[in-house]
Amino acid sequence: MLLALLDLTPSKDWSEASAPLRGVTESMNFIAVHYGKECAPNTRETIRRQTLHQFLAADLVAKNPDKPERPVNSPHTNYQVTGPALRLLRSYGTETWQTRLDTYHEEVESLMERWARQREQQLIAVVLPDGDTLGLSPGLHNTLIGRIIHDFCPRWTPGAHLLYVGDTQQKFAVFDEEAFKRLGVTIDVHGKIPDLIIHSADNNWLVLVEAVTSHGPVDVKRHEELQEMFSGSTATLIFVTAFLDRRTMAKFTAGISWETEVWVADAPSHLIHFDGQHLLGPVTSYS
């Protein structure tokens, strides 16, 4: 993978290394063409987790340097060898290697602090109900997560405790394991957890919220999965599908399960109730 990101074919010397922008699939194709190593399409995620994540952690490569705010799950995600790493690797096998290596270590130590600050600036800042600030990775999905915390929670679960928030990059952005245990719930960290889980002590509700931008509403199958997942809960389960706008909601309306709620961020003071005990009644107030 490193050779692909350096555009180094077998006939090239290390001094000819460059730093093209390349995604995982393009890099896999490069390896197949120039090194005869075929990577199965279903190994993309393995390459990301077991190779590129380590490169990123070591600041050997940068992710989306052309557009840092690109969503985590974007098909246009790319990687590029950093400037200090490229200068170092071009000297591999030469007399200047050790000197360049020492310089690289000095550069990277200072760059890591600078890049960390840059990454923090790109995060979506969300103020939690307790006043703490949470930084979510950029993207449309986490924008909706922020709207749910800012607009849904105060209106529909005032004073409730936010037990879990899932980030597209950091799955457990908020996770109160002890609170779950008190409610009789054991969370499978490898399971498909709802995007937000809120406990309203006043009503003894456990509100399970799915944030939907492209897929994943609470349909019949998901409704059954969540009931099974939280079957031990001593709190009553409330199922909510959240959308950014009604145009997105319209794409999924036919599949939404009965006995669930729908909340739309562009009309935050309203809920759409899909059947249940309160079937029909007058509007008593618009306040």
Tab-separated table of C-alpha atoms in Angstrom:
chain	number	residue	atom	x	y	z
A	1	MET	CA	0.000	0.000	0.000
A	2	LEU	CA	2.845	2.406	0.791
A	3	LEU	CA	4.412	1.799	-2.630
A	4	ALA	CA	1.072	2.621	-4.278
A	5	LEU	CA	0.790	5.865	-2.326
A	6	LEU	CA	4.346	6.738	-3.411
A	7	ASP	CA	3.603	5.800	-7.045
A	8	LEU	CA	6.659	3.547	-6.988
A	9	THR	CA	6.668	0.877	-9.668
A	10	PRO	CA	9.314	-1.900	-9.627
A	11	SER	CA	11.407	-0.014	-12.185
A	12	LYS	CA	11.583	3.200	-10.155
A	13	ASP	CA	14.130	4.228	-7.562
A	14	TRP	CA	13.070	5.537	-4.147
A	15	SER	CA	14.346	8.958	-5.197
A	16	GLU	CA	11.549	9.034	-7.806
A	17	ALA	CA	8.781	8.659	-5.229
A	18	SER	CA	5.880	11.105	-5.466
A	19	ALA	CA	2.710	11.755	-3.487
A	20	PRO	CA	-0.433	11.357	-5.617
A	21	LEU	CA	-3.895	11.498	-4.093
A	22	ARG	CA	-5.168	7.923	-4.110
A	23	GLY	CA	-8.182	6.114	-2.718
A	24	VAL	CA	-8.202	2.518	-1.525
A	25	THR	CA	-9.594	1.059	-4.754
A	26	GLU	CA	-7.145	2.978	-6.946
A	27	SER	CA	-4.263	1.816	-4.745
A	28	MET	CA	-5.453	-1.788	-4.956
A	29	ASN	CA	-5.544	-1.514	-8.755
A	30	PHE	CA	-2.007	-0.063	-8.744
A	31	ILE	CA	-0.759	-3.039	-6.698
A	32	ALA	CA	-2.463	-5.517	-9.044
A	33	VAL	CA	-1.053	-3.935	-12.211
A	34	HIS	CA	2.510	-3.295	-11.059
A	35	TYR	CA	3.117	-6.000	-8.452
A	36	GLY	CA	0.759	-8.798	-9.566
A	37	LYS	CA	-0.965	-8.877	-6.189
A	38	GLU	CA	-4.741	-9.115	-6.568
A	39	CYS	CA	-6.743	-7.779	-3.639
A	40	ALA	CA	-10.355	-8.940	-3.399
A	41	PRO	CA	-12.933	-6.109	-3.370
A	42	ASN	CA	-14.156	-7.168	0.072
A	43	THR	CA	-10.705	-6.474	1.565
A	44	ARG	CA	-11.078	-2.672	1.230
A	45	GLU	CA	-12.262	-2.258	4.811
A	46	THR	CA	-9.489	-4.551	6.087
A	47	ILE	CA	-6.896	-2.395	4.286
A	48	ARG	CA	-8.392	0.749	5.806
A	49	ARG	CA	-8.446	-0.627	9.343
A	50	GLN	CA	-5.227	-2.663	9.391
A	51	THR	CA	-2.963	-0.552	7.170
A	52	LEU	CA	-4.163	2.969	6.496
A	53	HIS	CA	-5.325	3.622	10.052
A	54	GLN	CA	-1.796	2.817	11.237
A	55	PHE	CA	-0.306	5.087	8.564
A	56	LEU	CA	-2.621	7.871	9.737
A	57	ALA	CA	-1.798	7.309	13.395
A	58	ALA	CA	1.911	7.615	12.588
A	59	ASP	CA	1.260	10.719	10.434
A	60	LEU	CA	2.865	8.922	7.525
A	61	VAL	CA	-0.121	9.791	5.339
A	62	ALA	CA	-2.897	12.383	5.441
A	63	LYS	CA	-6.575	11.667	4.794
A	64	ASN	CA	-8.452	13.899	2.339
A	65	PRO	CA	-5.801	16.657	2.247
A	66	ASP	CA	-7.644	18.153	-0.741
A	67	LYS	CA	-10.922	18.418	1.216
A	68	PRO	CA	-10.551	17.739	4.960
A	69	GLU	CA	-14.270	18.264	5.625
A	70	ARG	CA	-15.222	15.374	3.311
A	71	PRO	CA	-17.632	12.976	5.112
A	72	VAL	CA	-16.056	9.877	6.643
A	73	ASN	CA	-18.059	7.482	4.456
A	74	SER	CA	-17.557	9.402	1.211
A	75	PRO	CA	-16.662	7.269	-1.847
A	76	HIS	CA	-14.196	10.021	-2.799
A	77	THR	CA	-12.020	9.557	0.310
A	78	ASN	CA	-8.331	9.622	-0.581
A	79	TYR	CA	-4.924	9.470	1.065
A	80	GLN	CA	-1.590	11.155	0.408
A	81	VAL	CA	1.902	10.676	1.801
A	82	THR	CA	2.822	13.721	3.907
A	83	GLY	CA	5.606	16.108	2.852
A	84	PRO	CA	8.044	15.150	5.637
A	85	ALA	CA	7.500	11.439	4.988
A	86	LEU	CA	8.037	11.882	1.239
A	87	ARG	CA	11.293	13.770	1.758
A	88	LEU	CA	12.498	11.027	4.078
A	89	LEU	CA	11.527	8.092	1.862
A	90	ARG	CA	13.160	9.618	-1.209
A	91	SER	CA	16.475	9.259	0.641
A	92	TYR	CA	16.001	5.568	1.463
A	93	GLY	CA	19.127	3.557	0.657
A	94	THR	CA	21.363	6.612	0.417
A	95	GLU	CA	24.045	8.004	2.716
A	96	THR	CA	21.707	10.762	3.859
A	97	TRP	CA	19.044	8.348	5.150
A	98	GLN	CA	19.995	8.489	8.848
A	99	THR	CA	20.313	12.273	8.838
A	100	ARG	CA	16.969	12.607	7.090
A	101	LEU	CA	15.434	10.136	9.545
A	102	ASP	CA	16.586	12.209	12.521
A	103	THR	CA	15.211	15.361	10.873
A	104	TYR	CA	11.933	13.596	10.154
A	105	HIS	CA	11.482	12.637	13.805
A	106	GLU	CA	11.974	16.270	14.811
A	107	GLU	CA	9.559	17.542	12.159
A	108	VAL	CA	6.858	15.021	12.891
A	109	GLU	CA	6.877	15.727	16.628
A	110	SER	CA	6.003	19.373	16.006
A	111	LEU	CA	3.680	18.658	13.067
A	112	MET	CA	1.626	16.196	15.100
A	113	GLU	CA	0.630	18.986	17.479
A	114	ARG	CA	-0.247	21.320	14.606
A	115	TRP	CA	-2.230	18.692	12.703
A	116	ALA	CA	-4.090	17.707	15.880
A	117	ARG	CA	-5.241	21.329	16.259
A	118	GLN	CA	-6.304	21.407	12.596
A	119	ARG	CA	-8.324	18.209	13.002
A	120	GLU	CA	-10.051	19.626	16.080
A	121	GLN	CA	-11.006	22.764	14.122
A	122	GLN	CA	-12.719	20.632	11.481
A	123	LEU	CA	-14.963	18.871	14.000
A	124	ILE	CA	-18.660	19.654	14.440
A	125	ALA	CA	-19.002	21.189	17.911
A	126	VAL	CA	-22.072	19.938	19.788
A	127	VAL	CA	-23.073	21.151	23.261
A	128	LEU	CA	-24.435	18.260	25.326
A	129	PRO	CA	-27.342	18.635	27.778
A	130	ASP	CA	-24.893	18.716	30.711
A	131	GLY	CA	-23.006	21.638	29.149
A	132	ASP	CA	-19.982	19.672	27.955
A	133	THR	CA	-18.881	20.136	24.343
A	134	LEU	CA	-18.507	17.165	22.028
A	135	GLY	CA	-16.551	17.264	18.755
A	136	LEU	CA	-18.070	15.086	16.030
A	137	SER	CA	-16.312	14.250	12.777
A	138	PRO	CA	-17.531	16.262	9.749
A	139	GLY	CA	-20.324	15.024	7.520
A	140	LEU	CA	-24.070	15.215	6.905
A	141	HIS	CA	-24.874	12.349	9.276
A	142	ASN	CA	-23.153	14.001	12.226
A	143	THR	CA	-24.757	17.328	11.322
A	144	LEU	CA	-28.083	15.585	11.942
A	145	ILE	CA	-26.743	14.090	15.184
A	146	GLY	CA	-25.965	17.636	16.318
A	147	ARG	CA	-29.486	18.820	15.437
A	148	ILE	CA	-31.010	15.963	17.430
A	149	ILE	CA	-28.974	16.908	20.503
A	150	HIS	CA	-29.638	20.653	20.124
A	151	ASP	CA	-33.286	20.591	19.000
A	152	PHE	CA	-34.918	17.222	19.701
A	153	CYS	CA	-33.645	16.538	23.207
A	154	PRO	CA	-34.675	19.834	24.879
A	155	ARG	CA	-38.163	19.723	23.303
A	156	TRP	CA	-39.100	16.066	23.607
A	157	THR	CA	-36.906	14.663	26.372
A	158	PRO	CA	-36.192	17.683	28.637
A	159	GLY	CA	-33.886	16.880	31.522
A	160	ALA	CA	-33.135	13.449	30.094
A	161	HIS	CA	-29.723	11.793	30.252
A	162	LEU	CA	-27.819	11.166	27.016
A	163	LEU	CA	-26.453	7.632	27.420
A	164	TYR	CA	-24.935	7.062	23.985
A	165	VAL	CA	-23.928	9.054	20.921
A	166	GLY	CA	-22.422	7.321	17.911
A	167	ASP	CA	-19.970	9.190	15.712
A	168	THR	CA	-19.284	8.033	12.147
A	169	GLN	CA	-15.578	7.974	12.978
A	170	GLN	CA	-15.583	7.362	16.726
A	171	LYS	CA	-18.430	4.929	17.449
A	172	PHE	CA	-18.632	5.628	21.196
A	173	ALA	CA	-18.461	9.426	21.311
A	174	VAL	CA	-20.672	9.267	24.429
A	175	PHE	CA	-21.205	6.016	26.331
A	176	ASP	CA	-22.500	5.693	29.918
A	177	GLU	CA	-22.015	1.995	30.538
A	178	GLU	CA	-22.979	2.193	34.215
A	179	ALA	CA	-26.313	3.856	33.397
A	180	PHE	CA	-27.087	1.077	30.913
A	181	LYS	CA	-26.349	-1.555	33.575
A	182	ARG	CA	-28.723	0.149	36.011
A	183	LEU	CA	-31.426	-0.092	33.337
A	184	GLY	CA	-30.733	-3.787	32.761
A	185	VAL	CA	-29.172	-3.235	29.351
A	186	THR	CA	-25.913	-4.746	28.122
A	187	ILE	CA	-24.525	-3.074	25.008
A	188	ASP	CA	-22.770	-5.264	22.465
A	189	VAL	CA	-19.922	-3.013	21.315
A	190	HIS	CA	-19.841	-4.913	18.014
A	191	GLY	CA	-23.584	-4.653	17.472
A	192	LYS	CA	-25.574	-2.184	15.399
A	193	ILE	CA	-26.353	0.352	18.112
A	194	PRO	CA	-28.860	3.202	17.509
A	195	ASP	CA	-27.230	6.544	16.763
A	196	LEU	CA	-28.441	8.101	20.019
A	197	ILE	CA	-29.876	6.591	23.183
A	198	ILE	CA	-31.599	8.864	25.683
A	199	HIS	CA	-33.016	7.996	29.101
A	200	SER	CA	-35.908	10.096	30.380
A	201	ALA	CA	-36.123	9.309	34.098
A	202	ASP	CA	-39.359	11.291	34.552
A	203	ASN	CA	-41.223	8.956	32.165
A	204	ASN	CA	-38.867	6.011	32.543
A	205	TRP	CA	-38.397	5.998	28.763
A	206	LEU	CA	-35.390	4.726	26.875
A	207	VAL	CA	-35.520	6.654	23.606
A	208	LEU	CA	-33.700	4.947	20.715
A	209	VAL	CA	-32.968	7.357	17.856
A	210	GLU	CA	-31.802	6.452	14.365
A	211	ALA	CA	-30.391	9.430	12.418
A	212	VAL	CA	-31.106	8.895	8.721
A	213	THR	CA	-29.429	10.748	5.872
A	214	SER	CA	-29.036	7.968	3.293
A	215	HIS	CA	-30.200	4.692	4.880
A	216	GLY	CA	-31.300	3.060	8.120
A	217	PRO	CA	-34.817	4.121	9.284
A	218	VAL	CA	-36.645	2.152	11.949
A	219	ASP	CA	-38.405	-0.236	9.577
A	220	VAL	CA	-40.099	-3.474	10.671
A	221	LYS	CA	-36.851	-5.467	10.686
A	222	ARG	CA	-34.959	-2.791	12.614
A	223	HIS	CA	-37.869	-2.390	15.049
A	224	GLU	CA	-37.682	-6.088	15.879
A	225	GLU	CA	-33.871	-5.965	16.177
A	226	LEU	CA	-34.046	-3.083	18.639
A	227	GLN	CA	-36.754	-4.752	20.702
A	228	GLU	CA	-34.563	-7.826	20.997
A	229	MET	CA	-31.388	-5.806	21.657
A	230	PHE	CA	-33.018	-3.881	24.524
A	231	SER	CA	-35.361	-6.624	25.773
A	232	GLY	CA	-33.843	-6.468	29.270
A	233	SER	CA	-34.555	-2.753	29.691
A	234	THR	CA	-36.526	-1.768	32.778
A	235	ALA	CA	-37.475	1.448	30.935
A	236	THR	CA	-40.161	1.623	28.249
A	237	LEU	CA	-38.673	1.666	24.756
A	238	ILE	CA	-39.463	4.573	22.420
A	239	PHE	CA	-38.348	4.272	18.781
A	240	VAL	CA	-37.545	7.414	16.782
A	241	THR	CA	-36.342	7.918	13.218
A	242	ALA	CA	-34.835	11.384	12.638
A	243	PHE	CA	-34.355	13.149	9.297
A	244	LEU	CA	-32.800	16.484	8.325
A	245	ASP	CA	-35.779	17.467	6.153
A	246	ARG	CA	-39.086	16.193	4.826
A	247	ARG	CA	-37.672	15.590	1.357
A	248	THR	CA	-35.345	12.939	2.815
A	249	MET	CA	-38.150	11.545	4.952
A	250	ALA	CA	-40.332	11.070	1.861
A	251	LYS	CA	-37.836	8.561	0.462
A	252	PHE	CA	-38.305	6.279	3.481
A	253	THR	CA	-41.913	6.824	4.606
A	254	ALA	CA	-43.243	3.595	3.075
A	255	GLY	CA	-40.800	1.495	5.084
A	256	ILE	CA	-41.136	3.088	8.513
A	257	SER	CA	-42.491	0.703	11.131
A	258	TRP	CA	-45.744	1.210	13.006
A	259	GLU	CA	-45.431	1.971	16.720
A	260	THR	CA	-42.553	4.386	16.103
A	261	GLU	CA	-42.026	8.138	15.945
A	262	VAL	CA	-40.542	10.339	13.219
A	263	TRP	CA	-38.814	13.657	13.881
A	264	VAL	CA	-37.666	16.065	11.170
A	265	ALA	CA	-35.009	18.680	11.948
A	266	ASP	CA	-36.580	21.346	9.738
A	267	ALA	CA	-39.775	21.147	11.837
A	268	PRO	CA	-38.305	20.449	15.286
A	269	SER	CA	-41.413	21.230	17.344
A	270	HIS	CA	-43.465	18.432	15.742
A	271	LEU	CA	-43.454	14.641	15.828
A	272	ILE	CA	-45.095	12.248	13.397
A	273	HIS	CA	-46.665	9.355	15.273
A	274	PHE	CA	-46.973	6.084	13.372
A	275	ASP	CA	-50.031	4.498	15.042
A	276	GLY	CA	-50.238	3.528	18.696
A	277	GLN	CA	-52.491	4.349	21.661
A	278	HIS	CA	-53.229	7.971	20.762
A	279	LEU	CA	-55.008	7.476	17.469
A	280	LEU	CA	-57.081	10.628	17.103
A	281	GLY	CA	-57.571	13.838	19.034
A	282	PRO	CA	-57.966	17.578	18.684
A	283	VAL	CA	-55.112	20.062	18.552
A	284	THR	CA	-55.423	21.921	21.868
A	285	SER	CA	-52.559	24.370	21.519
A	286	TYR	CA	-50.066	25.659	18.982
A	287	SER	CA	-47.755	27.104	21.635
